[in-house]
Short mmCIF file of C-alpha atoms in Angstrom, two decimals:
data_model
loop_
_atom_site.label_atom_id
_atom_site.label_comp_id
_atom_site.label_asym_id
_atom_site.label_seq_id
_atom_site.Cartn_x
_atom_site.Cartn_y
_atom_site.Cartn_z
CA UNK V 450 -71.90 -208.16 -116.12
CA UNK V 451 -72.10 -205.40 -113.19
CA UNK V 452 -68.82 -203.82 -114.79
CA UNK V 453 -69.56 -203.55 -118.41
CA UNK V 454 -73.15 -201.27 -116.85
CA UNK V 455 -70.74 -199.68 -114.69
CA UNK V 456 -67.83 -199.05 -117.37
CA UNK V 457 -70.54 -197.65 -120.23
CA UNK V 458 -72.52 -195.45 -117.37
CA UNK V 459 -69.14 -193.93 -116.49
CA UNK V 460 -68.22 -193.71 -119.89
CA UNK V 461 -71.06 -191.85 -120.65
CA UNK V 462 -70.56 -189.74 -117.69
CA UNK V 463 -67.52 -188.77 -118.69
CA UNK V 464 -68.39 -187.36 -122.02
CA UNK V 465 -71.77 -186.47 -121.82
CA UNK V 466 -73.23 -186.19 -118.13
CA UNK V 467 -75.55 -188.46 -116.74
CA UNK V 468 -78.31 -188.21 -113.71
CA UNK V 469 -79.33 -191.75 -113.47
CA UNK V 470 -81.13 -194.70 -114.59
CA UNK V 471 -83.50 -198.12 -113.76
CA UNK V 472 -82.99 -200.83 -116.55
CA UNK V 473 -84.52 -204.41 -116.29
CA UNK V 474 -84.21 -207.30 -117.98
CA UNK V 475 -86.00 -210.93 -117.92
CA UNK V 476 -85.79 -214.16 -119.43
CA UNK V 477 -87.25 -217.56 -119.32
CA UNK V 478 -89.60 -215.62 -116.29
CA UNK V 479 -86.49 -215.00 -114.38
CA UNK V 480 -84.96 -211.47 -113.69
CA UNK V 481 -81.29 -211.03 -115.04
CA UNK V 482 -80.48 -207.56 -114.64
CA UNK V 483 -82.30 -205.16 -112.26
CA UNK V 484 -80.62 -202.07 -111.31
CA UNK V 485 -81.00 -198.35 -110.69
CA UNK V 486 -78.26 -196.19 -110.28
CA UNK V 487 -77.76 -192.51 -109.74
CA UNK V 488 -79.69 -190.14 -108.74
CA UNK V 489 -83.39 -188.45 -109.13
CA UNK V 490 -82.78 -185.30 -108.29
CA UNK V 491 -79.01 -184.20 -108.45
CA UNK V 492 -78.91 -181.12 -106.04
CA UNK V 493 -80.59 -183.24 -103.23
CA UNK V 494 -78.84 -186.26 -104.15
CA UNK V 495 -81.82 -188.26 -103.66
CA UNK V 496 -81.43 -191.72 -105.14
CA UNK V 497 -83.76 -193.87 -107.79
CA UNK V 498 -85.09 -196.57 -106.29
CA UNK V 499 -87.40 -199.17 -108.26
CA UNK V 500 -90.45 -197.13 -107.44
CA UNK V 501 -89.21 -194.13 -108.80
CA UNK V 502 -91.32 -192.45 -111.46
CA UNK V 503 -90.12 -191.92 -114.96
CA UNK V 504 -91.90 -190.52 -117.89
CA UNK V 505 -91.24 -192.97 -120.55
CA UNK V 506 -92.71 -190.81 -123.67
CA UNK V 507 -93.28 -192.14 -126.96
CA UNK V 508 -93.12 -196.14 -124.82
CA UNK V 509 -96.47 -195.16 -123.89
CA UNK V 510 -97.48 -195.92 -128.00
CA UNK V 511 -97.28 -199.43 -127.23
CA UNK V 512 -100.22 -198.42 -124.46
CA UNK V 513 -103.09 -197.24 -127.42
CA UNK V 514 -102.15 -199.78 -129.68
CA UNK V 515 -102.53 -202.33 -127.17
CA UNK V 516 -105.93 -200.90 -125.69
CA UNK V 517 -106.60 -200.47 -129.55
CA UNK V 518 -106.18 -204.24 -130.31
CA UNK V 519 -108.45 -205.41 -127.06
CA UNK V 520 -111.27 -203.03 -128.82
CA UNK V 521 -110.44 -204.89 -131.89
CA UNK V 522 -110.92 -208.34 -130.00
CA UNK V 523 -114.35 -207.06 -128.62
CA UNK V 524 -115.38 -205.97 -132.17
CA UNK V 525 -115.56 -202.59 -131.80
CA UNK V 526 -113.44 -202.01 -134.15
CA UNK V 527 -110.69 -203.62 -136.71
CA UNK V 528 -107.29 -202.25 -137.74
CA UNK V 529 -108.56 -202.16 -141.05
CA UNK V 530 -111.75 -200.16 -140.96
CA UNK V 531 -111.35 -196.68 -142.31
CA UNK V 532 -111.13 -194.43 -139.03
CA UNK V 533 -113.88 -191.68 -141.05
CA UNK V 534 -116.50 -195.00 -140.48
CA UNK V 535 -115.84 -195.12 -136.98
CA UNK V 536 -115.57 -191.41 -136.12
CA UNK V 537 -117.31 -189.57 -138.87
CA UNK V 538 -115.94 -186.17 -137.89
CA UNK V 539 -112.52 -186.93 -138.59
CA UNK V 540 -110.97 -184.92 -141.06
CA UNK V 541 -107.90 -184.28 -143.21
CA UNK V 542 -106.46 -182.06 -145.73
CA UNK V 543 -106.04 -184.77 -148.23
CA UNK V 544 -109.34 -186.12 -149.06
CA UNK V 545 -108.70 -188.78 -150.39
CA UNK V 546 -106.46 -190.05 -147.23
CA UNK V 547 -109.39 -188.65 -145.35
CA UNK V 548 -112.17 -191.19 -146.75
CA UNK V 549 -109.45 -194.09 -146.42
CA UNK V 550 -106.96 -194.12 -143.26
CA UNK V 551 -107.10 -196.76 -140.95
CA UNK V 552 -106.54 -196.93 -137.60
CA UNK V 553 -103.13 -199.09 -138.89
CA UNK V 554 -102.12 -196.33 -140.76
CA UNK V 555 -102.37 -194.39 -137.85
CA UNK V 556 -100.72 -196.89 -136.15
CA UNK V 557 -97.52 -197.33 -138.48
CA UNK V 558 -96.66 -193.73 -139.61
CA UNK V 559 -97.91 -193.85 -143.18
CA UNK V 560 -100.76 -191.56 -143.65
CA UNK V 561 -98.53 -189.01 -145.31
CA UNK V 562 -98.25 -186.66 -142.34
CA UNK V 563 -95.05 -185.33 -141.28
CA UNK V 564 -94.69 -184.29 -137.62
CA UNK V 565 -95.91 -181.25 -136.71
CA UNK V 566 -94.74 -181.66 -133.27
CA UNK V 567 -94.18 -177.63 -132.93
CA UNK V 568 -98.18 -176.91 -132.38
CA UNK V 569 -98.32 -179.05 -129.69
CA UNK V 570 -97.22 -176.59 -127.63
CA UNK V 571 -99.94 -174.53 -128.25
CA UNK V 572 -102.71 -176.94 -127.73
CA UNK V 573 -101.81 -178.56 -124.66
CA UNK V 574 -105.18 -179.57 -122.41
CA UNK V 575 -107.91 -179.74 -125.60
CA UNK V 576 -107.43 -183.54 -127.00
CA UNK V 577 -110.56 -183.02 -129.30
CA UNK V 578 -109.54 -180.24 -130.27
CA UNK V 579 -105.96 -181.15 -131.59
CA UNK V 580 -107.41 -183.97 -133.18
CA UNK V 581 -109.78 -181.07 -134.72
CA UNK V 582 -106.37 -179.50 -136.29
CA UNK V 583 -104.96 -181.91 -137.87
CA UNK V 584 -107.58 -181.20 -140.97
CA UNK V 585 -105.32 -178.90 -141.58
CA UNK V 586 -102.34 -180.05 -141.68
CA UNK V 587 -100.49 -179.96 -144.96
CA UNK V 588 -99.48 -183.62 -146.53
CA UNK V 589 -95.65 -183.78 -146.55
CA UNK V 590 -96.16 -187.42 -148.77
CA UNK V 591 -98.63 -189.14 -150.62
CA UNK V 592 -100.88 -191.54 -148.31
CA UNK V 593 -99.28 -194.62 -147.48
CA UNK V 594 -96.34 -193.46 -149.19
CA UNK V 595 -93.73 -194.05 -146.87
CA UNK V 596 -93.29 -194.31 -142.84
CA UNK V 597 -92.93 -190.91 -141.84
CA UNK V 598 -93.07 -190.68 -137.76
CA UNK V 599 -96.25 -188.82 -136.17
CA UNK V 600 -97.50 -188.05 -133.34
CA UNK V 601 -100.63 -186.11 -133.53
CA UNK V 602 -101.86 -189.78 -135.61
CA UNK V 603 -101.29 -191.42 -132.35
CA UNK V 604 -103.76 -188.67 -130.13
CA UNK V 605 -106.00 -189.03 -132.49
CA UNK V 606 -106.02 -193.19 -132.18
CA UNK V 607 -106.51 -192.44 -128.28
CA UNK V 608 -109.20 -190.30 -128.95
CA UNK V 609 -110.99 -193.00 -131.24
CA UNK V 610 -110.24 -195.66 -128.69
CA UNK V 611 -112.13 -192.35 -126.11
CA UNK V 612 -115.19 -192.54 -129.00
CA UNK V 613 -115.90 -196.39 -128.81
CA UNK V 614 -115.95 -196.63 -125.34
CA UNK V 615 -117.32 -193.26 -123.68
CA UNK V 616 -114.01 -193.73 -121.26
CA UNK V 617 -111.13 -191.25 -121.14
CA UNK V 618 -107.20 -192.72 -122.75
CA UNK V 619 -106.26 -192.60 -119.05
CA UNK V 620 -109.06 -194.38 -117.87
CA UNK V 621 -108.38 -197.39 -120.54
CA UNK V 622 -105.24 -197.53 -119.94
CA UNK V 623 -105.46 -197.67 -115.77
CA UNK V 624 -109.18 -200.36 -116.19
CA UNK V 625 -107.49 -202.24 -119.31
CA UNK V 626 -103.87 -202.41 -118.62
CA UNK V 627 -102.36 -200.83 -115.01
CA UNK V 628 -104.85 -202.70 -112.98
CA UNK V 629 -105.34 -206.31 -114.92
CA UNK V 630 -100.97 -206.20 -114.57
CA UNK V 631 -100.58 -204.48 -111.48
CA UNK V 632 -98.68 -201.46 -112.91
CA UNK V 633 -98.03 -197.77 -111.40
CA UNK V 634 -99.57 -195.52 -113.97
CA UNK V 635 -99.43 -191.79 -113.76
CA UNK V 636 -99.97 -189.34 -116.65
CA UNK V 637 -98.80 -186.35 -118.29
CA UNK V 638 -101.55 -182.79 -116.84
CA UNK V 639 -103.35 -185.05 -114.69
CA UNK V 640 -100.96 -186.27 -111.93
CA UNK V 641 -98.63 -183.27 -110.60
CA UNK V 642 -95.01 -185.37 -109.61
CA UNK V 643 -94.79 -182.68 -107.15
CA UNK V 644 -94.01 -184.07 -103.34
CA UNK V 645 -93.92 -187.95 -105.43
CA UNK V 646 -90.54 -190.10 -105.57
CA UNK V 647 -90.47 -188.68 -109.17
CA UNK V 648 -86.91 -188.43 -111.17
CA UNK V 649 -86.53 -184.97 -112.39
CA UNK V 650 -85.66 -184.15 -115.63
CA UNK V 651 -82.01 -183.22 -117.06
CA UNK V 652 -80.27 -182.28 -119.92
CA UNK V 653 -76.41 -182.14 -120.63
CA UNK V 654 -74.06 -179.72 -123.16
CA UNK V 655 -70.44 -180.22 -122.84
CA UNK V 656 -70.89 -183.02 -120.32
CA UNK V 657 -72.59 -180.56 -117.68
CA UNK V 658 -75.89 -181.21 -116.30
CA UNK V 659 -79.24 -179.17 -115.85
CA UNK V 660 -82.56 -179.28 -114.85
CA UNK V 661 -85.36 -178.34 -118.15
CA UNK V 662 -89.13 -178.12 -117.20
CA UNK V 663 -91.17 -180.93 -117.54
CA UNK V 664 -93.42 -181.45 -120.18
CA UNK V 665 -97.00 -180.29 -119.60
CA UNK V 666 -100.27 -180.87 -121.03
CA UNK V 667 -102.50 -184.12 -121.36
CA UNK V 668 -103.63 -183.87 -125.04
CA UNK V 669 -101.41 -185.35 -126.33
CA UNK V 670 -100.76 -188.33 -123.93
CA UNK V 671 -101.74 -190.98 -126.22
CA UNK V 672 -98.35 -190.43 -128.02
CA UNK V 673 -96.66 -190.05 -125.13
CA UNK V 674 -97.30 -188.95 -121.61
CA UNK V 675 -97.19 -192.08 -119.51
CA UNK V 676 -95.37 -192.09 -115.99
CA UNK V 677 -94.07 -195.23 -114.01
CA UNK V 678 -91.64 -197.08 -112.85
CA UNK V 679 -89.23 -200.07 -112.65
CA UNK V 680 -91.23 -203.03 -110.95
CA UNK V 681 -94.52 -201.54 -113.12
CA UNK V 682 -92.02 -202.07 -116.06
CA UNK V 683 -91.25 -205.19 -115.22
CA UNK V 684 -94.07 -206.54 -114.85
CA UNK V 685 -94.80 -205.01 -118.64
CA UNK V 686 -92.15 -207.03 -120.28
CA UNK V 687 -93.38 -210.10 -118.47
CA UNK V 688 -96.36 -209.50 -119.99
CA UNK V 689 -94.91 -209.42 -123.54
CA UNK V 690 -92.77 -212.47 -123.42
CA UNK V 691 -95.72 -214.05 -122.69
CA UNK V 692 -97.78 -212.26 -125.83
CA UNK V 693 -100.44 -210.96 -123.73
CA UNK V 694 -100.65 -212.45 -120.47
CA UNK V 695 -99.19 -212.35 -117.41
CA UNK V 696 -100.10 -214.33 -114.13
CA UNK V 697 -103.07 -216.14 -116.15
CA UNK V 698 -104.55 -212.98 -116.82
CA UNK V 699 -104.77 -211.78 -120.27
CA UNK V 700 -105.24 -208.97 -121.66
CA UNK V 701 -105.36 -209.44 -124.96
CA UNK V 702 -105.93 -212.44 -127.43
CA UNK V 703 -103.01 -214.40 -128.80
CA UNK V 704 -104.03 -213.05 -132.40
CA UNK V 705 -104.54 -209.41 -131.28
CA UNK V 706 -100.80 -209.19 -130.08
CA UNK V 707 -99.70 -211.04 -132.92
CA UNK V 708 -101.01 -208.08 -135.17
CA UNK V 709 -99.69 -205.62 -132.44
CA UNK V 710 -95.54 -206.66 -133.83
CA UNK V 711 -96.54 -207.90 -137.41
CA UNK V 712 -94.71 -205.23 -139.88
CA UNK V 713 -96.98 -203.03 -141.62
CA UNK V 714 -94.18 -200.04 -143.48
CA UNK V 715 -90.24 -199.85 -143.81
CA UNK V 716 -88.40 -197.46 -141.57
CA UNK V 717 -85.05 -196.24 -144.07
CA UNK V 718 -81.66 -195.52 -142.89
CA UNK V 719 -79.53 -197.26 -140.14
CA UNK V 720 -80.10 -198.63 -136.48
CA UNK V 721 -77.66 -197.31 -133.94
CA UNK V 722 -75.96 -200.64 -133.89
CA UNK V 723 -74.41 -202.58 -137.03
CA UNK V 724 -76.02 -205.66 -136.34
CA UNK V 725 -79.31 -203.94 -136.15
CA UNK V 726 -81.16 -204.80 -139.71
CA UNK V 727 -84.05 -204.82 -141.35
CA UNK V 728 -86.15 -202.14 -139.38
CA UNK V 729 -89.67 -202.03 -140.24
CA UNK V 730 -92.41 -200.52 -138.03
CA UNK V 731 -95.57 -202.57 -136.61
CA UNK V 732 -98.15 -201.09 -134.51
CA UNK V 733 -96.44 -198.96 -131.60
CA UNK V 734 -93.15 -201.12 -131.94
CA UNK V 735 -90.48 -201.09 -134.19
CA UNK V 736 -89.15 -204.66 -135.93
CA UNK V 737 -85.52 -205.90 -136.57
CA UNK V 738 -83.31 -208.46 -136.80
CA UNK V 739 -80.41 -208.43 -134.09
CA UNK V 740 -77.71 -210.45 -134.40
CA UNK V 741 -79.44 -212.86 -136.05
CA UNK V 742 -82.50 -212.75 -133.68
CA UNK V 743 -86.22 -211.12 -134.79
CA UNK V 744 -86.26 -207.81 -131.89
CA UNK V 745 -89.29 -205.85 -131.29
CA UNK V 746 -88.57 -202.48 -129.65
CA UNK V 747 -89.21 -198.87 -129.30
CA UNK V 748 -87.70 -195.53 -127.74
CA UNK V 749 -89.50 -192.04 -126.31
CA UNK V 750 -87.60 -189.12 -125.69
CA UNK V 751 -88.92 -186.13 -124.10
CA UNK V 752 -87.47 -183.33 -122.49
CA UNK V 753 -84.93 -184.41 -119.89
CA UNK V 754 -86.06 -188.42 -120.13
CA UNK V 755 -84.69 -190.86 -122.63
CA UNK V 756 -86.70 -194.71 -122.46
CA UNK V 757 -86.42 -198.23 -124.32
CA UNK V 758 -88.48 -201.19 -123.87
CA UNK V 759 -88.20 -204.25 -126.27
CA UNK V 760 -88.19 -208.31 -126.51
CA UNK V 761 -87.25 -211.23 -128.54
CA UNK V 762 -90.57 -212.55 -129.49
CA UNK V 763 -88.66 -216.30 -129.43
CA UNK V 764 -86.61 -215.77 -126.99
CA UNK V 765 -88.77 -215.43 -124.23
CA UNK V 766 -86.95 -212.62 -122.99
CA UNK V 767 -87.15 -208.76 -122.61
CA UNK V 768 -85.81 -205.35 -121.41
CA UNK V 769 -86.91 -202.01 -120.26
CA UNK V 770 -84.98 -199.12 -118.92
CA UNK V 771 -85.12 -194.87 -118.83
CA UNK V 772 -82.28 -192.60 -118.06
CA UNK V 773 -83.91 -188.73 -116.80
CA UNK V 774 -80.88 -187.08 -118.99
CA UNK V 775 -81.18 -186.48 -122.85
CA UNK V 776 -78.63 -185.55 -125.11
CA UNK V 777 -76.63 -188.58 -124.43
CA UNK V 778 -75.79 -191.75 -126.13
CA UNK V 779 -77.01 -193.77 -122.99
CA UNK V 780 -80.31 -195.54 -123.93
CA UNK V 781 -79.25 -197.31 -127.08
CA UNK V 782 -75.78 -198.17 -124.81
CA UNK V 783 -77.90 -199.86 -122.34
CA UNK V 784 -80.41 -201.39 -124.70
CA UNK V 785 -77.50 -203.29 -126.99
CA UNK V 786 -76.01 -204.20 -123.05
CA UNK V 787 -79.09 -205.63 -122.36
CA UNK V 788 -79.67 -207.16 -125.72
CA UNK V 789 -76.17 -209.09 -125.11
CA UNK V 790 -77.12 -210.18 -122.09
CA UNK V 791 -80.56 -211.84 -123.07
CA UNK V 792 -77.99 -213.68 -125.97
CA UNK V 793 -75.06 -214.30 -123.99
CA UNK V 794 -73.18 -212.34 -126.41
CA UNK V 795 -71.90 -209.49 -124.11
CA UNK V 796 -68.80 -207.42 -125.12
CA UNK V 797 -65.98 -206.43 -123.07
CA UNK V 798 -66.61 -202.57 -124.31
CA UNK V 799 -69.38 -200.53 -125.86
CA UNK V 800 -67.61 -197.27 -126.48
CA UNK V 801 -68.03 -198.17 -130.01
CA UNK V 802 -71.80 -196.25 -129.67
CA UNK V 803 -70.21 -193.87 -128.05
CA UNK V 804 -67.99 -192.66 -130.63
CA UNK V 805 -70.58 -193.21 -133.34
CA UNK V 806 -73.36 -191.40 -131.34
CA UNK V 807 -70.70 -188.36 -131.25
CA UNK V 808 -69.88 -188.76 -134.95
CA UNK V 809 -73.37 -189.06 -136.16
CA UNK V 810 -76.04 -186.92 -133.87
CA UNK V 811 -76.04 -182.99 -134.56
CA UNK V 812 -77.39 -181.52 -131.57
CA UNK V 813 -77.10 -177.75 -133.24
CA UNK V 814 -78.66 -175.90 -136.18
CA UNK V 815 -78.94 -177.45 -139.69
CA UNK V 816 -77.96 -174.05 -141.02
CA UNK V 817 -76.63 -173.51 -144.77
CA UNK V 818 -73.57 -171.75 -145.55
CA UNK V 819 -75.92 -168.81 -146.31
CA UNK V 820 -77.49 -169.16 -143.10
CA UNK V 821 -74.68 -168.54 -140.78
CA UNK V 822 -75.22 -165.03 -140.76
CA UNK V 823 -76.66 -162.53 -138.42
CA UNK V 824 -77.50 -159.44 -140.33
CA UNK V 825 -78.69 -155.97 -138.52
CA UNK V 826 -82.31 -155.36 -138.00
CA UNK V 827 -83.50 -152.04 -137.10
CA UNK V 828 -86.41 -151.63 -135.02
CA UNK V 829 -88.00 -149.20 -137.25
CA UNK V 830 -87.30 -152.51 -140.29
CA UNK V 831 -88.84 -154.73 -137.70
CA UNK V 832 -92.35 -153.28 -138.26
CA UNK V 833 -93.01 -155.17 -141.22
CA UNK V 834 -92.10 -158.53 -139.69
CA UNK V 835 -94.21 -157.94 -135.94
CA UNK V 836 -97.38 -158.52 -135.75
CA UNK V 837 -99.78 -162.02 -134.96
CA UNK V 838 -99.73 -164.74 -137.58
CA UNK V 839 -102.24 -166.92 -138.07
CA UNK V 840 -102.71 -171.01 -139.22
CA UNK V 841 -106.28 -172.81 -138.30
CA UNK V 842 -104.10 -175.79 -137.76
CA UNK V 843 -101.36 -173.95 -135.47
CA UNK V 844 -103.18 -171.07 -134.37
CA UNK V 845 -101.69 -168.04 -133.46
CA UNK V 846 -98.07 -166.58 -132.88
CA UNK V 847 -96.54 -163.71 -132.47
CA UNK V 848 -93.16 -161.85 -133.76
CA UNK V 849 -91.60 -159.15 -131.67
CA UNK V 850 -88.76 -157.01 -131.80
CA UNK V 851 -86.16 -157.49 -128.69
CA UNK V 852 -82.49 -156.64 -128.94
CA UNK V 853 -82.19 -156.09 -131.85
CA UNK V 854 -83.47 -159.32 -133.44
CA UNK V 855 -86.97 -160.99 -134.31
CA UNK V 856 -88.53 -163.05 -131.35
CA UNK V 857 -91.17 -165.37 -132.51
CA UNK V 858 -93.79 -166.39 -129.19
CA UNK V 859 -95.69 -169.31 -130.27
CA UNK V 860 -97.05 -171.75 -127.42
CA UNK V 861 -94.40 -172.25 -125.06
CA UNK V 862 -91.62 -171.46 -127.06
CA UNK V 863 -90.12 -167.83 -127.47
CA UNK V 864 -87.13 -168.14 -130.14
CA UNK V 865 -84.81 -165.58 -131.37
CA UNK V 866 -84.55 -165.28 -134.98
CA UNK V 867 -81.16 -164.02 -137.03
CA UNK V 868 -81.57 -162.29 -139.96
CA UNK V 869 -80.45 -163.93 -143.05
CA UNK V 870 -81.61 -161.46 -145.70
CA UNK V 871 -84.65 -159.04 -146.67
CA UNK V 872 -87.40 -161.03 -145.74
CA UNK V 873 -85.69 -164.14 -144.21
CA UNK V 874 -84.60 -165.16 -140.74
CA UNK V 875 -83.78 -168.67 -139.00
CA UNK V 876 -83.76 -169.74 -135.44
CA UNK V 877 -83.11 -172.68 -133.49
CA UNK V 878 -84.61 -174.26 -130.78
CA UNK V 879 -81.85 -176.31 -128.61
CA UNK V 880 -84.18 -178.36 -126.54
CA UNK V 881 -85.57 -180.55 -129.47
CA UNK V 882 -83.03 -179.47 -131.63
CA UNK V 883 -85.46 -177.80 -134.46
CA UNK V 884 -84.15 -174.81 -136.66
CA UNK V 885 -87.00 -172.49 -137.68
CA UNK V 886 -86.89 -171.02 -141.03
CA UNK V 887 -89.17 -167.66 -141.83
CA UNK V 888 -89.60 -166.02 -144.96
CA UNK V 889 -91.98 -163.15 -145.25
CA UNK V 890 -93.65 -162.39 -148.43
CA UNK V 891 -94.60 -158.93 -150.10
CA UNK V 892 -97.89 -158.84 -148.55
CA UNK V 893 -96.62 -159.71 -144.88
CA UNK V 894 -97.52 -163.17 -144.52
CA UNK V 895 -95.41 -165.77 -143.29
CA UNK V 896 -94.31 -169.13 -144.36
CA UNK V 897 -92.87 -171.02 -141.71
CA UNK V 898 -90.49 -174.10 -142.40
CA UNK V 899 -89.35 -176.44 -139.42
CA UNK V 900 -87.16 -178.63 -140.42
CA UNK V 901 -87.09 -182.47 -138.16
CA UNK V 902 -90.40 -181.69 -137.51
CA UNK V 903 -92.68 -180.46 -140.28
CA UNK V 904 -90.63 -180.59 -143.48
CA UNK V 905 -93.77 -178.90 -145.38
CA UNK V 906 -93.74 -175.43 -145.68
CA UNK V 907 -96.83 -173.69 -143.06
CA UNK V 908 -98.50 -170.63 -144.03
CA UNK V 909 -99.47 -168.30 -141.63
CA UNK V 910 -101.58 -165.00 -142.58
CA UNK V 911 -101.15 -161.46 -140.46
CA UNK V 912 -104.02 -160.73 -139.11
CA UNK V 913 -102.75 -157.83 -136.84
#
């Protein structure tokens, strides 16, 4: 078993770059596979050990739902209520969605939001107050339409979990989960990894490694800004293959976890691996069938950290594991490893994901045929494009002129635009792989489209 991990990392290595790893997995309360490998930080060479800290991103979903579903078991509140009953200053731009979202449609990605993962570098600290914003975020889909991922749904779930119990997310999580399990927990604006056996960050293109800043701000932790590490992981997936308890201490009822995995919306389109079907989402955690056995799962990806964490509800057995590169093919190779090995169906070679990662992930622009263009712009024609923009949802960016193109500042991004006629420019943002798309009307305004993250058009007024 030691040489297919070994084979795939080096695989991987080989074509993409990789820093390093942890990866558990248990089964029948026994540990099967517990490794780390590589290194935390790659100019120092220091090693990961199992009390290295990763960030484990959109994993820490599984968190809210779960401190969600104990406030459901106290009767605070039910999956079902709708969320403007429980906090009556919740708003959104569709009214009727507004009067009628639950916190499961929060939960599950079907309130008819798309992303809007770009302003969430502008509001980084203020939870409230991006839960404030999203009454203005345009609908991309009819409520309950169809399972459309979204983040700013899960800060705002955190923040009602905040409302019915006067306690911050982090406090929840550390009273309600980190200390009942005996779980590391760090988060995302509140604990500086400075000086702490913390893996850094890296991403790869063409196979070579480097070091990208670390995500900052706590508002939006409830989606995703949990820290910790491989025995604290363990010790989570113990928990789950025993649906809620661990060491006669449980943390939530048998019924609450039960609704936790229970399907709520489809998700379309194809897993990574071919014997991956029937994908659904639940409550934090996607559902499938693998190879013939019911898998509950999910992923986060962040800047320079890739993370799994999933079980077979009747198998008694789970997995966890985070790699601190991104870009790579390397957390769905180790999850389907891992997934073998809880079957005892490993294969002799997994380069198979490999090759279809490369074939199927785009890491550049989405740009048209008409796109591909970078036509002159004076600095004297730049004067109708500079100036601040402004959305009540997003706030308020900037375009500049600098050599010779359009620079748009916006939170912490600062992205160079090409010119792609009169009033239209595109850009593309390499870390999360988003092309912008700016057209500029007669009257100077700005409508912004952002395409794998909001697929609605934004508008944006001048108001300087």
């Amino acid at each position: 078993m030691e040489q297919i991990f070994e084979k795939t990392i080096a695989q991987i290595r080989e074509s993409f770059g990789l820093a390093g790893g942890i990866m558990v997995a248990v089964k029948d309360d026994k540990v099967i596979a517990k490794e780390c490998f590589g290194e935390a930080d790659i100019k120092t060479h220091r090693p990961i050990d199992s009390k290295t800290i990763f960030q484990i991103a959109s994993c820490s979903k599984a968190f809210t739902t779960m401190v969600a579903g104990q406030l459901c078991d106290e009767g605070k509140m039910t999956w079902d209520t709708p969320v403007k009953q429980l906090m009556p200053q919740f708003r959104m731009m569709d009214k009727y969605a507004e009067e009628h979202v639950t916190p499961r449609d929060m939960g599950c990605h079907r309130t008819g939001l798309c992303r809007h993962d770009v302003m969430r570098t502008f509001v980084r600290e203020d939870r409230a107050d991006l839960v404030r914003r999203i009454a203005y975020f345009p609908p991309a889909f009819t409520f309950r339409e169809k399972y459309s991922y979204q983040n700013q749904m899960y800060v705002a779930l955190g923040y009602l979990c905040e409302q019915l119990t006067g306690k911050t997310w982090e406090q929840l999580l550390k009273e309600r989960i980190g200390e009942p399990l005996g779980m590391d927990m760090y988060f995302r604006g509140v604990d500086s990894m400075e000086g702490k056996n913390a893996a850094l960050p890296y991403a790869q293109k063409d196979g070579t490694l480097f070091e990208v800043p670390e995500v900052v701000g706590k508002a939006s932790n409830p989606c995703g800004g949990l820290y910790t590490n491989l025995d604290s992981l363990e010790r989570w997936i113990r928990m789950l293959t025993h649906g809620g308890e661990l060491d006669g201490k449980r943390i939530i009822s048998p019924e609450g976890f039960a609704e936790l995995i229970k399907p709520n919306v489809c998700i379309p389109g194809k897993s990574a691996h071919p014997q991956e079907l029937q994908k659904s989402y639940a409550l934090a955690w996607s559902t499938a069938v693998y190879k013939g056995h019911p898998i509950v799962f999910h992923s986060g990806s962040t800047d320079g950290f890739n993370s799994m964490v999933g079980f077979f509800p009747e198998e008694n057995a789970a997995f966890a594991l985070s790699v601190n590169t991104v870009d790579t093919p390397a957390y769905n190779c180790l999850k389907y490893i891992l997934c073998d090995m809880l079957l005892d169906d490993v294969q002799d070679d997994y380069s198979f994901l490999i090759e279809q990662y490369q074939r199927s992930v785009n890491l550049g622009p989405d740009y048209s045929e008409e796109e591909k263009v970078d036509l002159p712009l004076s600095e004297e024609e730049s004067k109708r494009f500079c100036g601040h923009f402004y959305n009540p949802g997003y706030g308020t960016m900037e375009f500049v002129y600098k050599d010779g193109h359009l620079c748009q500042l916006y939170g912490l991004t600062e992205e160079v635009f090409n010119r792609v006629g009169d009033d239209k420019f595109v850009g593309f943002e390499v870390m999360d792989t988003r092309t912008f798309r700016a057209n500029f009307t007669e009257d100077g305004n700005v409508w912004m489209r952002l395409s794998t993250d909001a697929v609605c058009p934004i508008f944006f007024e001048k108001v300087q």
